[in-house]
mmCIF file of C-alpha atoms in Angstrom:
data_model
loop_
_atom_site.group_PDB
_atom_site.id
_atom_site.type_symbol
_atom_site.label_atom_id
_atom_site.label_comp_id
_atom_site.label_asym_id
_atom_site.label_seq_id
_atom_site.Cartn_x
_atom_site.Cartn_y
_atom_site.Cartn_z
ATOM 1 C CA ALA N 1 37.136 -68.165 -14.212
ATOM 2 C CA SER N 2 34.760 -65.863 -16.054
ATOM 3 C CA MET N 3 33.711 -64.018 -12.886
ATOM 4 C CA HIS N 4 37.343 -63.750 -11.767
ATOM 5 C CA LEU N 5 38.338 -62.119 -15.062
ATOM 6 C CA GLN N 6 35.315 -59.834 -15.015
ATOM 7 C CA GLU N 7 36.192 -58.612 -11.533
ATOM 8 C CA ARG N 8 39.750 -57.916 -12.655
ATOM 9 C CA VAL N 9 38.595 -55.978 -15.700
ATOM 10 C CA GLY N 10 36.103 -54.007 -13.619
ATOM 11 C CA ALA N 11 38.653 -53.228 -10.933
ATOM 12 C CA ALA N 12 41.206 -52.184 -13.514
ATOM 13 C CA ALA N 13 38.860 -49.715 -15.166
ATOM 14 C CA LEU N 14 39.478 -46.893 -12.721
ATOM 15 C CA VAL N 15 43.219 -46.830 -13.191
ATOM 16 C CA LEU N 16 42.889 -46.144 -16.893
ATOM 17 C CA VAL N 17 41.439 -42.660 -16.505
ATOM 18 C CA CYS N 18 44.832 -41.056 -16.053
ATOM 19 C CA ALA N 19 46.487 -43.200 -18.702
ATOM 20 C CA ALA N 20 43.825 -42.387 -21.304
ATOM 21 C CA CYS N 21 44.879 -38.767 -21.530
ATOM 22 C CA GLY N 22 48.139 -39.732 -23.184
ATOM 23 C CA GLY N 23 51.594 -40.283 -21.800
ATOM 24 C CA GLN N 24 52.493 -40.835 -18.171
ATOM 25 C CA ARG N 25 50.845 -38.247 -15.928
ATOM 26 C CA GLN N 26 52.689 -36.991 -12.908
ATOM 27 C CA ALA N 27 50.057 -37.186 -10.174
ATOM 28 C CA SER N 28 50.311 -34.863 -7.207
ATOM 29 C CA LEU N 29 50.734 -36.813 -3.976
ATOM 30 C CA ASN N 30 50.461 -33.918 -1.542
ATOM 31 C CA SER N 31 47.813 -35.406 0.741
ATOM 32 C CA PHE N 32 46.956 -38.754 2.244
ATOM 33 C CA ALA N 33 43.932 -38.966 -0.087
ATOM 34 C CA ASP N 34 46.276 -38.444 -3.063
ATOM 35 C CA SER N 35 48.606 -41.173 -1.836
ATOM 36 C CA ALA N 36 45.743 -43.566 -1.120
ATOM 37 C CA SER N 37 44.305 -42.905 -4.574
ATOM 38 C CA TYR N 38 47.663 -43.626 -6.174
ATOM 39 C CA ALA N 39 48.052 -46.851 -4.166
ATOM 40 C CA ILE N 40 44.574 -47.955 -5.276
ATOM 41 C CA GLY N 41 45.589 -47.189 -8.852
ATOM 42 C CA LEU N 42 48.732 -49.312 -8.514
ATOM 43 C CA ASN N 43 46.672 -52.194 -7.206
ATOM 44 C CA MET N 44 44.123 -51.913 -10.008
ATOM 45 C CA GLY N 45 46.791 -51.446 -12.645
ATOM 46 C CA GLY N 46 48.411 -54.719 -11.647
ATOM 47 C CA SER N 47 45.123 -56.513 -12.273
ATOM 48 C CA LEU N 48 44.951 -54.985 -15.772
ATOM 49 C CA ARG N 49 48.110 -56.611 -17.134
ATOM 50 C CA GLU N 50 46.344 -59.721 -18.408
ATOM 51 C CA VAL N 51 43.862 -57.744 -20.515
ATOM 52 C CA ARG N 52 45.754 -54.515 -21.272
ATOM 53 C CA GLN N 53 46.282 -55.230 -24.983
ATOM 54 C CA ARG N 54 42.546 -55.880 -25.443
ATOM 55 C CA VAL N 55 41.241 -52.709 -23.779
ATOM 56 C CA GLU N 56 40.854 -49.349 -25.536
ATOM 57 C CA LEU N 57 41.553 -46.551 -23.074
ATOM 58 C CA ALA N 58 39.396 -43.726 -24.475
ATOM 59 C CA PRO N 59 36.072 -45.667 -24.466
ATOM 60 C CA LEU N 60 36.963 -47.120 -21.084
ATOM 61 C CA GLN N 61 37.445 -43.618 -19.690
ATOM 62 C CA ALA N 62 34.122 -42.502 -21.220
ATOM 63 C CA GLY N 63 32.281 -45.380 -19.551
ATOM 64 C CA LEU N 64 33.956 -44.694 -16.234
ATOM 65 C CA GLU N 65 33.109 -40.996 -16.331
ATOM 66 C CA ASP N 66 29.479 -41.631 -17.374
ATOM 67 C CA ALA N 67 29.025 -44.010 -14.436
ATOM 68 C CA ALA N 68 30.863 -41.789 -11.925
ATOM 69 C CA GLU N 69 28.912 -38.673 -12.955
ATOM 70 C CA GLY N 70 25.548 -40.437 -13.048
ATOM 71 C CA ARG N 71 25.016 -39.789 -16.743
ATOM 72 C CA THR N 72 22.765 -42.025 -18.827
ATOM 73 C CA PRO N 73 24.935 -44.872 -20.091
ATOM 74 C CA ARG N 74 25.205 -45.629 -23.800
ATOM 75 C CA PHE N 75 24.253 -49.276 -23.108
ATOM 76 C CA SER N 76 21.524 -50.748 -20.956
ATOM 77 C CA ASP N 77 22.644 -52.869 -18.005
ATOM 78 C CA SER N 78 21.658 -56.051 -19.842
ATOM 79 C CA ALA N 79 23.537 -54.999 -22.993
ATOM 80 C CA ALA N 80 26.617 -54.115 -20.936
ATOM 81 C CA ARG N 81 26.472 -57.525 -19.244
ATOM 82 C CA ARG N 82 26.202 -59.274 -22.611
ATOM 83 C CA ILE N 83 29.170 -57.326 -23.971
ATOM 84 C CA LEU N 84 31.271 -58.082 -20.891
ATOM 85 C CA GLN N 85 30.345 -61.771 -21.066
ATOM 86 C CA SER N 86 31.355 -61.861 -24.734
ATOM 87 C CA PHE N 87 34.627 -60.120 -23.845
ATOM 88 C CA MET N 88 35.315 -62.667 -21.089
ATOM 89 C CA THR N 89 34.575 -65.523 -23.498
ATOM 90 C CA GLN N 90 37.002 -64.104 -26.076
ATOM 91 C CA LEU N 91 39.607 -63.657 -23.356
ATOM 92 C CA GLN N 92 39.208 -67.228 -22.171
ATOM 93 C CA GLU N 93 39.463 -68.529 -25.745
ATOM 94 C CA HIS N 94 42.659 -66.531 -26.203
ATOM 95 C CA VAL N 95 44.125 -67.931 -22.974
ATOM 96 C CA MET N 96 43.207 -71.487 -23.989
ATOM 97 C CA SER N 97 44.727 -70.937 -27.433
ATOM 98 C CA GLN N 98 47.959 -69.662 -25.874
ATOM 99 C CA ARG N 99 48.058 -72.647 -23.529
ATOM 100 C CA LYS N 100 47.575 -75.021 -26.451
ATOM 101 C CA LEU N 101 50.410 -73.361 -28.354
ATOM 102 C CA GLN N 102 52.639 -73.618 -25.290
ATOM 103 C CA GLY N 103 51.617 -77.244 -24.800
ATOM 104 C CA ASP N 104 52.377 -78.039 -28.438
ATOM 105 C CA SER N 105 55.753 -76.340 -28.118
ATOM 106 C CA ASN N 106 56.510 -78.244 -24.906
ATOM 107 C CA ARG N 107 55.468 -81.525 -26.531
ATOM 108 C CA VAL N 108 57.797 -80.958 -29.501
ATOM 109 C CA ALA N 109 60.684 -80.046 -27.188
ATOM 110 C CA GLY N 110 59.946 -83.048 -24.964
ATOM 111 C CA ASP N 111 59.816 -85.427 -27.919
ATOM 112 C CA ALA N 112 63.142 -84.113 -29.202
ATOM 113 C CA TYR N 113 64.696 -84.434 -25.742
ATOM 114 C CA ARG N 114 63.485 -88.032 -25.352
ATOM 115 C CA ALA N 115 64.714 -88.945 -28.837
ATOM 116 C CA GLU N 116 68.207 -87.691 -27.984
ATOM 117 C CA ASN N 117 68.118 -89.194 -24.508
ATOM 118 C CA ALA N 118 67.189 -92.620 -25.933
ATOM 119 C CA LYS N 119 70.511 -92.651 -27.840
ATOM 120 C CA ARG N 120 72.572 -92.376 -24.663
ATOM 121 C CA GLN N 121 74.278 -95.513 -23.448
ATOM 122 C CA GLY N 122 72.498 -97.065 -20.481
ATOM 123 C CA VAL N 123 69.113 -95.461 -21.164
ATOM 124 C CA HIS N 124 66.203 -97.906 -21.411
ATOM 125 C CA THR N 125 62.739 -97.113 -22.809
ATOM 126 C CA THR N 126 59.640 -99.030 -21.716
ATOM 127 C CA PRO N 127 56.685 -99.708 -24.083
ATOM 128 C CA SER N 128 54.817 -96.745 -22.544
ATOM 129 C CA GLY N 129 57.687 -94.390 -23.443
ATOM 130 C CA LEU N 130 59.102 -94.059 -19.919
ATOM 131 C CA GLN N 131 62.889 -93.739 -20.024
ATOM 132 C CA TYR N 132 65.177 -94.748 -17.197
ATOM 133 C CA GLU N 133 68.841 -95.024 -16.393
ATOM 134 C CA VAL N 134 70.255 -97.048 -13.516
ATOM 135 C CA LEU N 135 72.708 -94.934 -11.533
ATOM 136 C CA THR N 136 73.018 -97.292 -8.548
ATOM 137 C CA GLU N 137 71.444 -100.755 -8.529
ATOM 138 C CA GLY N 138 70.171 -101.862 -5.106
ATOM 139 C CA THR N 139 69.479 -105.384 -3.939
ATOM 140 C CA GLY N 140 66.168 -104.825 -2.165
ATOM 141 C CA PRO N 141 62.692 -105.814 -3.379
ATOM 142 C CA LYS N 142 60.748 -103.849 -5.985
ATOM 143 C CA PRO N 143 57.544 -102.246 -4.690
ATOM 144 C CA LYS N 144 54.069 -103.343 -5.757
ATOM 145 C CA PRO N 145 51.334 -100.851 -6.765
ATOM 146 C CA THR N 146 49.636 -101.056 -3.355
ATOM 147 C CA ASP N 147 52.843 -100.653 -1.320
ATOM 148 C CA ARG N 148 53.743 -97.454 0.498
ATOM 149 C CA VAL N 149 57.275 -96.311 -0.228
ATOM 150 C CA ARG N 150 59.710 -93.771 1.167
ATOM 151 C CA VAL N 151 61.531 -92.057 -1.702
ATOM 152 C CA PRO N 152 64.045 -89.219 -1.858
ATOM 153 C CA TYR N 153 63.652 -87.567 -5.255
ATOM 154 C CA ARG N 154 64.293 -84.455 -7.298
ATOM 155 C CA GLY N 155 62.089 -83.520 -10.266
ATOM 156 C CA THR N 156 63.081 -81.070 -13.004
ATOM 157 C CA LEU N 157 61.947 -79.907 -16.420
ATOM 158 C CA ILE N 158 64.091 -80.888 -19.396
ATOM 159 C CA ASP N 159 65.962 -77.571 -19.117
ATOM 160 C CA GLY N 160 66.933 -78.336 -15.523
ATOM 161 C CA THR N 161 64.364 -76.048 -13.875
ATOM 162 C CA ALA N 162 63.462 -77.559 -10.499
ATOM 163 C CA LEU N 163 59.857 -78.721 -10.078
ATOM 164 C CA ASP N 164 59.988 -80.515 -6.761
ATOM 165 C CA ASP N 165 62.643 -81.752 -4.374
ATOM 166 C CA SER N 166 61.908 -84.006 -1.420
ATOM 167 C CA HIS N 167 65.192 -82.953 0.189
ATOM 168 C CA ALA N 168 63.785 -79.443 0.593
ATOM 169 C CA ARG N 169 60.963 -80.950 2.665
ATOM 170 C CA GLY N 170 62.996 -83.162 4.959
ATOM 171 C CA GLY N 171 64.696 -85.608 2.612
ATOM 172 C CA GLN N 172 62.097 -88.205 1.641
ATOM 173 C CA ALA N 173 58.475 -88.437 0.569
ATOM 174 C CA VAL N 174 56.162 -91.243 1.688
ATOM 175 C CA PHE N 175 53.266 -92.267 -0.536
ATOM 176 C CA ALA N 176 51.392 -95.190 -2.039
ATOM 177 C CA VAL N 177 52.943 -96.291 -5.319
ATOM 178 C CA ASN N 178 49.626 -96.056 -7.189
ATOM 179 C CA GLU N 179 48.870 -92.496 -5.961
ATOM 180 C CA GLY N 180 51.134 -90.770 -8.475
ATOM 181 C CA ILE N 181 50.860 -89.916 -12.153
ATOM 182 C CA PRO N 182 51.038 -92.975 -14.448
ATOM 183 C CA GLY N 183 54.692 -92.457 -15.422
ATOM 184 C CA TRP N 184 55.748 -92.093 -11.797
ATOM 185 C CA THR N 185 53.725 -95.136 -10.732
ATOM 186 C CA GLU N 186 55.415 -97.204 -13.443
ATOM 187 C CA ALA N 187 58.839 -95.804 -12.594
ATOM 188 C CA VAL N 188 58.738 -96.541 -8.866
ATOM 189 C CA GLN N 189 57.851 -100.196 -9.482
ATOM 190 C CA LEU N 190 61.034 -100.656 -11.538
ATOM 191 C CA VAL N 191 63.349 -99.607 -8.728
ATOM 192 C CA PRO N 192 64.716 -102.143 -6.210
ATOM 193 C CA ALA N 193 65.062 -100.769 -2.694
ATOM 194 C CA ARG N 194 68.282 -98.798 -2.072
ATOM 195 C CA SER N 195 68.690 -97.980 -5.784
ATOM 196 C CA THR N 196 69.117 -94.666 -7.573
ATOM 197 C CA TYR N 197 67.464 -94.306 -10.975
ATOM 198 C CA ARG N 198 67.070 -91.395 -13.355
ATOM 199 C CA PHE N 199 63.715 -91.216 -15.167
ATOM 200 C CA VAL N 200 62.336 -89.177 -18.044
ATOM 201 C CA VAL N 201 58.549 -89.180 -17.674
ATOM 202 C CA ARG N 202 56.214 -88.008 -20.435
#
């Protein structure tokens, strides 16, 4: 991940030269070289979005110009590498922090959703916290962990956003019961063949 981010920062550096001068510059696109340069800038600019708020444009432009003109850099190669590595580390820590915040937010929303869902008539909660509702009760056998089952299913987030839908891939999915995530593995074993259940999985 560190190398990937470093490549994106390095590639994005060139596009900042025009932006550093202040305001949006109207580049002349009178030749193919102009157009190609602009297209390269668009490509590089897209890679900058993740780090844009952490990059100062004026020093970036100075570093770019020093390198392009062959001037003696203000940092040695080893110092520049150390600085970039530190920058990548800070960036990764920021990303991880944002993911944790999002995860915490999702956990709170999920807990609230499950608490409300548990109050609905017909909803059952297992000791693990799995919730299920029987929509149609079949009369077939319940699968064992080592069985392979054919299941049509639709998975969504709590807001209804679709995650996966077997119908979009031909109607049914075939898999071993114990191949899925723990909640799914538990859920499938509760369902008699030819039944329709609704599950809320942690």
